[in-house]
């Protein structure tokens, strides 16, 4: 009975030691190995052999992590308060840095994404948040990727999902859009007047260079007036027609 108990204990110890010596890593996993507390390399995938009590391995997942950034209160550059949330796609590309340079890479990336989202969107007006999401996504992704590079993390993509605002802001945005359309209409009208004035100046210069052309234009105007169904026609009398009579006197 004693020998059986001893054998069972030995078997259990061997099984425990085997679990400590042999490790199996999947294709998407890597093992960061420390020997007496010092980093000695990255191993995997497949079967990994460790020295018990001497080496320790930290398993790292290399798959893409989809992180939903919590809703953030953002004040735009034109003083609109909005609620914005986004999603960040990132993964660990250098397991040794992800373990040795930051305590919790996922939490650190999450907090950095929140602060970056607020700071970047706060530099833009509300219209830009609504109409230029692609540009803002690229800006946020570039900043996050540069900041997390020291942690061995690659930020692949950032997508702004929702920009929520209340009814008061919707009315303010509508008024702003109406004012912008009115401004554009006035500018277009003024530009048309400017072009028309330039054409009139050119036409007057051409008519002034030839008196006969001016008379033909005058006759054409009379013909246009005569075609109208009116009882009275008032037309100007050019001074060129009466100047000879004035000169005779």
mmCIF file of C-alpha atoms in Angstrom:
data_model
loop_
_atom_site.group_PDB
_atom_site.id
_atom_site.type_symbol
_atom_site.label_atom_id
_atom_site.label_comp_id
_atom_site.label_asym_id
_atom_site.label_seq_id
_atom_site.Cartn_x
_atom_site.Cartn_y
_atom_site.Cartn_z
ATOM 1 C CA UNK A 1 0.000 0.000 0.000
ATOM 2 C CA UNK A 2 2.858 2.301 0.836
ATOM 3 C CA UNK A 3 4.605 1.595 -2.428
ATOM 4 C CA UNK A 4 1.417 2.317 -4.373
ATOM 5 C CA UNK A 5 1.041 5.697 -2.646
ATOM 6 C CA UNK A 6 4.645 6.527 -3.326
ATOM 7 C CA UNK A 7 4.210 5.566 -6.976
ATOM 8 C CA UNK A 8 1.120 7.744 -7.250
ATOM 9 C CA UNK A 9 2.978 10.694 -5.766
ATOM 10 C CA UNK A 10 5.858 10.186 -8.156
ATOM 11 C CA UNK A 11 3.489 10.009 -11.127
ATOM 12 C CA UNK A 12 1.756 13.195 -10.048
ATOM 13 C CA UNK A 13 5.091 14.949 -9.638
ATOM 14 C CA UNK A 14 6.183 13.799 -13.078
ATOM 15 C CA UNK A 15 2.948 15.049 -14.630
ATOM 16 C CA UNK A 16 3.321 18.416 -12.904
ATOM 17 C CA UNK A 17 6.939 18.684 -14.027
ATOM 18 C CA UNK A 18 5.941 17.716 -17.576
ATOM 19 C CA UNK A 19 3.389 20.508 -17.680
ATOM 20 C CA UNK A 20 6.094 22.897 -16.540
ATOM 21 C CA UNK A 21 8.680 21.641 -19.014
ATOM 22 C CA UNK A 22 6.610 21.176 -22.151
ATOM 23 C CA UNK A 23 4.386 23.914 -23.561
ATOM 24 C CA UNK A 24 2.384 23.907 -26.767
ATOM 25 C CA UNK A 25 1.722 27.179 -28.545
ATOM 26 C CA UNK A 26 -0.823 27.662 -31.310
ATOM 27 C CA UNK A 27 0.036 29.227 -34.656
ATOM 28 C CA UNK A 28 -1.201 32.653 -33.515
ATOM 29 C CA UNK A 29 0.671 32.527 -30.187
ATOM 30 C CA UNK A 30 4.226 33.307 -29.129
ATOM 31 C CA UNK A 31 6.043 32.712 -25.859
ATOM 32 C CA UNK A 32 8.287 35.343 -24.283
ATOM 33 C CA UNK A 33 10.864 33.403 -22.260
ATOM 34 C CA UNK A 34 12.652 34.745 -19.187
ATOM 35 C CA UNK A 35 15.640 32.918 -17.651
ATOM 36 C CA UNK A 36 16.284 33.893 -14.046
ATOM 37 C CA UNK A 37 14.184 36.969 -14.733
ATOM 38 C CA UNK A 38 16.099 38.069 -17.829
ATOM 39 C CA UNK A 39 14.623 38.076 -21.326
ATOM 40 C CA UNK A 40 16.183 35.296 -23.392
ATOM 41 C CA UNK A 41 14.020 35.121 -26.508
ATOM 42 C CA UNK A 42 10.668 34.607 -28.173
ATOM 43 C CA UNK A 43 9.602 31.049 -28.982
ATOM 44 C CA UNK A 44 6.784 29.390 -30.843
ATOM 45 C CA UNK A 45 4.583 28.203 -32.350
ATOM 46 C CA UNK A 46 4.636 24.476 -31.608
ATOM 47 C CA UNK A 47 6.254 22.532 -28.780
ATOM 48 C CA UNK A 48 8.334 24.559 -26.340
ATOM 49 C CA UNK A 49 10.735 23.057 -23.781
ATOM 50 C CA UNK A 50 11.429 25.029 -20.593
ATOM 51 C CA UNK A 51 13.755 24.406 -17.685
ATOM 52 C CA UNK A 52 11.677 24.182 -14.495
ATOM 53 C CA UNK A 53 12.390 26.746 -11.778
ATOM 54 C CA UNK A 54 14.811 28.465 -14.131
ATOM 55 C CA UNK A 55 12.773 29.635 -17.082
ATOM 56 C CA UNK A 56 9.357 31.241 -17.210
ATOM 57 C CA UNK A 57 7.229 31.868 -20.284
ATOM 58 C CA UNK A 58 4.567 34.515 -20.896
ATOM 59 C CA UNK A 59 2.106 33.649 -23.646
ATOM 60 C CA UNK A 60 1.197 36.423 -26.134
ATOM 61 C CA UNK A 61 -1.700 36.406 -28.611
ATOM 62 C CA UNK A 62 -0.797 37.872 -32.040
ATOM 63 C CA UNK A 63 -4.329 38.049 -33.435
ATOM 64 C CA UNK A 64 -6.011 41.358 -34.251
ATOM 65 C CA UNK A 65 -7.807 42.849 -31.270
ATOM 66 C CA UNK A 66 -11.032 44.769 -31.917
ATOM 67 C CA UNK A 67 -11.415 47.354 -29.164
ATOM 68 C CA UNK A 68 -14.569 49.425 -28.798
ATOM 69 C CA UNK A 69 -13.570 52.859 -27.482
ATOM 70 C CA UNK A 70 -16.136 54.044 -24.895
ATOM 71 C CA UNK A 71 -18.227 57.098 -25.727
ATOM 72 C CA UNK A 72 -16.230 60.283 -25.203
ATOM 73 C CA UNK A 73 -17.534 63.800 -24.545
ATOM 74 C CA UNK A 74 -15.814 66.072 -27.071
ATOM 75 C CA UNK A 75 -16.045 69.854 -27.443
ATOM 76 C CA UNK A 76 -15.372 70.838 -31.041
ATOM 77 C CA UNK A 77 -13.357 73.871 -32.082
ATOM 78 C CA UNK A 78 -16.584 75.803 -32.737
ATOM 79 C CA UNK A 79 -17.804 75.002 -29.180
ATOM 80 C CA UNK A 80 -20.273 72.204 -29.948
ATOM 81 C CA UNK A 81 -20.521 69.433 -27.341
ATOM 82 C CA UNK A 82 -20.885 65.985 -28.925
ATOM 83 C CA UNK A 83 -20.554 62.356 -27.874
ATOM 84 C CA UNK A 84 -18.239 60.288 -30.039
ATOM 85 C CA UNK A 85 -17.304 56.622 -29.959
ATOM 86 C CA UNK A 86 -14.975 54.635 -32.181
ATOM 87 C CA UNK A 87 -13.461 51.207 -32.746
ATOM 88 C CA UNK A 88 -9.726 50.474 -32.907
ATOM 89 C CA UNK A 89 -8.116 47.474 -34.639
ATOM 90 C CA UNK A 90 -4.637 46.603 -33.376
ATOM 91 C CA UNK A 91 -2.359 43.639 -32.777
ATOM 92 C CA UNK A 92 0.939 42.803 -31.124
ATOM 93 C CA UNK A 93 3.795 42.506 -33.618
ATOM 94 C CA UNK A 94 6.740 42.440 -31.184
ATOM 95 C CA UNK A 95 5.873 40.230 -28.193
ATOM 96 C CA UNK A 96 9.057 41.034 -26.265
ATOM 97 C CA UNK A 97 8.271 44.768 -26.224
ATOM 98 C CA UNK A 98 4.604 44.177 -25.405
ATOM 99 C CA UNK A 99 5.604 42.266 -22.272
ATOM 100 C CA UNK A 100 8.715 44.139 -21.123
ATOM 101 C CA UNK A 101 7.839 47.746 -22.036
ATOM 102 C CA UNK A 102 4.238 48.052 -20.786
ATOM 103 C CA UNK A 103 2.410 46.365 -17.913
ATOM 104 C CA UNK A 104 -0.915 45.884 -19.712
ATOM 105 C CA UNK A 105 -0.685 46.535 -23.468
ATOM 106 C CA UNK A 106 -4.429 46.250 -24.096
ATOM 107 C CA UNK A 107 -5.436 48.639 -21.312
ATOM 108 C CA UNK A 108 -2.667 51.059 -22.252
ATOM 109 C CA UNK A 109 -3.807 51.103 -25.889
ATOM 110 C CA UNK A 110 -7.416 51.609 -24.797
ATOM 111 C CA UNK A 111 -6.603 54.607 -22.608
ATOM 112 C CA UNK A 112 -4.375 56.112 -25.277
ATOM 113 C CA UNK A 113 -7.138 55.702 -27.872
ATOM 114 C CA UNK A 114 -9.604 57.569 -25.649
ATOM 115 C CA UNK A 115 -7.316 60.538 -25.029
ATOM 116 C CA UNK A 116 -6.226 60.690 -28.671
ATOM 117 C CA UNK A 117 -9.847 60.622 -29.861
ATOM 118 C CA UNK A 118 -10.719 63.598 -27.649
ATOM 119 C CA UNK A 119 -7.633 65.622 -28.506
ATOM 120 C CA UNK A 120 -7.825 65.113 -32.292
ATOM 121 C CA UNK A 121 -11.561 65.749 -32.641
ATOM 122 C CA UNK A 122 -11.334 68.778 -30.352
ATOM 123 C CA UNK A 123 -9.144 70.473 -32.963
ATOM 124 C CA UNK A 124 -11.844 70.290 -35.645
ATOM 125 C CA UNK A 125 -15.241 71.890 -36.184
ATOM 126 C CA UNK A 126 -18.437 69.877 -36.056
ATOM 127 C CA UNK A 127 -18.900 70.042 -39.839
ATOM 128 C CA UNK A 128 -15.498 68.418 -40.286
ATOM 129 C CA UNK A 129 -16.373 65.639 -37.831
ATOM 130 C CA UNK A 130 -19.464 64.819 -39.875
ATOM 131 C CA UNK A 131 -18.082 65.239 -43.391
ATOM 132 C CA UNK A 132 -14.393 64.291 -43.087
ATOM 133 C CA UNK A 133 -14.468 61.082 -41.072
ATOM 134 C CA UNK A 134 -12.033 59.306 -43.355
ATOM 135 C CA UNK A 135 -9.397 61.980 -42.825
ATOM 136 C CA UNK A 136 -9.960 61.997 -39.059
ATOM 137 C CA UNK A 137 -9.724 58.197 -38.953
ATOM 138 C CA UNK A 138 -6.358 58.341 -40.693
ATOM 139 C CA UNK A 139 -5.080 61.085 -38.371
ATOM 140 C CA UNK A 140 -6.077 59.179 -35.230
ATOM 141 C CA UNK A 141 -4.641 55.908 -36.556
ATOM 142 C CA UNK A 142 -1.332 57.588 -37.418
ATOM 143 C CA UNK A 143 -0.986 59.148 -33.943
ATOM 144 C CA UNK A 144 -1.900 55.908 -32.160
ATOM 145 C CA UNK A 145 0.444 53.835 -34.303
ATOM 146 C CA UNK A 146 3.366 56.167 -33.594
ATOM 147 C CA UNK A 147 2.657 56.183 -29.844
ATOM 148 C CA UNK A 148 2.284 52.397 -29.519
ATOM 149 C CA UNK A 149 5.303 51.525 -31.653
ATOM 150 C CA UNK A 150 7.514 51.430 -28.530
ATOM 151 C CA UNK A 151 5.123 48.848 -27.042
ATOM 152 C CA UNK A 152 5.411 46.519 -30.025
ATOM 153 C CA UNK A 153 1.807 47.190 -31.063
ATOM 154 C CA UNK A 154 0.600 47.961 -34.583
ATOM 155 C CA UNK A 155 -2.634 49.966 -34.904
ATOM 156 C CA UNK A 156 -4.088 48.837 -38.211
ATOM 157 C CA UNK A 157 -7.249 50.920 -38.416
ATOM 158 C CA UNK A 158 -9.492 53.346 -36.536
ATOM 159 C CA UNK A 159 -13.153 53.950 -37.353
ATOM 160 C CA UNK A 160 -15.342 56.674 -35.846
ATOM 161 C CA UNK A 161 -18.760 55.040 -35.433
ATOM 162 C CA UNK A 162 -21.137 57.674 -34.053
ATOM 163 C CA UNK A 163 -21.182 61.435 -33.536
ATOM 164 C CA UNK A 164 -24.251 62.206 -31.413
ATOM 165 C CA UNK A 165 -25.636 65.699 -30.723
ATOM 166 C CA UNK A 166 -28.905 67.027 -29.292
ATOM 167 C CA UNK A 167 -31.827 68.817 -31.022
ATOM 168 C CA UNK A 168 -30.538 72.294 -30.129
ATOM 169 C CA UNK A 169 -27.335 71.630 -32.006
ATOM 170 C CA UNK A 170 -29.242 70.252 -34.973
ATOM 171 C CA UNK A 171 -31.176 73.524 -35.268
ATOM 172 C CA UNK A 172 -27.961 75.511 -34.916
ATOM 173 C CA UNK A 173 -26.314 73.431 -37.621
ATOM 174 C CA UNK A 174 -29.328 73.973 -39.908
ATOM 175 C CA UNK A 175 -29.117 77.744 -39.414
ATOM 176 C CA UNK A 176 -25.405 77.658 -40.092
ATOM 177 C CA UNK A 177 -25.925 75.652 -43.274
ATOM 178 C CA UNK A 178 -28.640 78.084 -44.446
ATOM 179 C CA UNK A 179 -26.370 81.062 -43.793
ATOM 180 C CA UNK A 180 -23.593 79.338 -45.701
ATOM 181 C CA UNK A 181 -25.883 78.731 -48.703
ATOM 182 C CA UNK A 182 -26.998 82.389 -48.623
ATOM 183 C CA UNK A 183 -23.375 83.517 -48.532
ATOM 184 C CA UNK A 184 -22.492 81.338 -51.503
ATOM 185 C CA UNK A 185 -25.514 82.634 -53.469
ATOM 186 C CA UNK A 186 -24.470 86.238 -52.858
ATOM 187 C CA UNK A 187 -20.912 85.488 -53.908
ATOM 188 C CA UNK A 188 -22.101 83.790 -57.104
ATOM 189 C CA UNK A 189 -24.420 86.718 -57.866
ATOM 190 C CA UNK A 190 -21.643 89.264 -57.272
ATOM 191 C CA UNK A 191 -19.280 87.248 -59.450
ATOM 192 C CA UNK A 192 -21.888 87.242 -62.224
ATOM 193 C CA UNK A 193 -22.321 91.026 -61.943
ATOM 194 C CA UNK A 194 -18.548 91.440 -62.127
ATOM 195 C CA UNK A 195 -18.291 89.336 -65.278
ATOM 196 C CA UNK A 196 -21.281 91.111 -66.846
ATOM 197 C CA UNK A 197 -19.743 94.518 -66.090
ATOM 198 C CA UNK A 198 -16.492 93.464 -67.734
ATOM 199 C CA UNK A 199 -18.360 92.333 -70.827
ATOM 200 C CA UNK A 200 -20.344 95.594 -70.942
ATOM 201 C CA UNK A 201 -17.145 97.626 -70.736
ATOM 202 C CA UNK A 202 -15.670 95.630 -73.600
ATOM 203 C CA UNK A 203 -18.859 96.048 -75.667
ATOM 204 C CA UNK A 204 -18.935 99.808 -74.998
ATOM 205 C CA UNK A 205 -15.299 100.059 -76.073
ATOM 206 C CA UNK A 206 -16.045 98.254 -79.324
ATOM 207 C CA UNK A 207 -19.156 100.336 -80.057
ATOM 208 C CA UNK A 208 -17.339 103.555 -79.227
ATOM 209 C CA UNK A 209 -14.592 102.775 -81.711
ATOM 210 C CA UNK A 210 -17.072 102.818 -84.625
ATOM 211 C CA UNK A 211 -19.960 105.310 -84.748
ATOM 212 C CA UNK A 212 -21.824 103.307 -87.373
ATOM 213 C CA UNK A 213 -21.858 100.293 -85.073
ATOM 214 C CA UNK A 214 -23.433 102.453 -82.378
ATOM 215 C CA UNK A 215 -26.136 103.621 -84.778
ATOM 216 C CA UNK A 216 -26.854 100.035 -85.852
ATOM 217 C CA UNK A 217 -27.195 99.080 -82.224
ATOM 218 C CA UNK A 218 -29.565 101.997 -81.698
ATOM 219 C CA UNK A 219 -31.722 100.919 -84.619
ATOM 220 C CA UNK A 220 -31.768 97.351 -83.349
ATOM 221 C CA UNK A 221 -33.018 98.620 -79.994
ATOM 222 C CA UNK A 222 -35.807 100.540 -81.722
ATOM 223 C CA UNK A 223 -36.760 97.400 -83.650
ATOM 224 C CA UNK A 224 -36.943 95.462 -80.413
ATOM 225 C CA UNK A 225 -39.159 98.112 -78.837
ATOM 226 C CA UNK A 226 -41.431 98.187 -81.879
ATOM 227 C CA UNK A 227 -42.110 94.488 -81.542
ATOM 228 C CA UNK A 228 -43.656 95.039 -78.100
ATOM 229 C CA UNK A 229 -47.452 95.428 -77.974
ATOM 230 C CA UNK A 230 -47.506 98.858 -76.345
ATOM 231 C CA UNK A 231 -49.429 102.025 -77.209
ATOM 232 C CA UNK A 232 -46.585 104.415 -76.445
ATOM 233 C CA UNK A 233 -42.925 103.996 -77.208
ATOM 234 C CA UNK A 234 -40.407 106.276 -75.577
ATOM 235 C CA UNK A 235 -36.955 106.070 -77.067
ATOM 236 C CA UNK A 236 -33.838 108.184 -76.522
ATOM 237 C CA UNK A 237 -32.680 110.602 -79.169
ATOM 238 C CA UNK A 238 -28.932 110.428 -79.747
ATOM 239 C CA UNK A 239 -27.125 113.754 -79.673
ATOM 240 C CA UNK A 240 -25.261 112.748 -82.805
ATOM 241 C CA UNK A 241 -28.455 113.242 -84.796
ATOM 242 C CA UNK A 242 -29.075 116.823 -83.689
ATOM 243 C CA UNK A 243 -25.429 117.952 -83.331
ATOM 244 C CA UNK A 244 -25.275 119.173 -86.994
ATOM 245 C CA UNK A 245 -28.249 121.452 -86.341
ATOM 246 C CA UNK A 246 -26.657 122.868 -83.245
ATOM 247 C CA UNK A 247 -23.375 123.475 -85.045
ATOM 248 C CA UNK A 248 -25.162 125.429 -87.878
ATOM 249 C CA UNK A 249 -26.454 127.907 -85.313
#
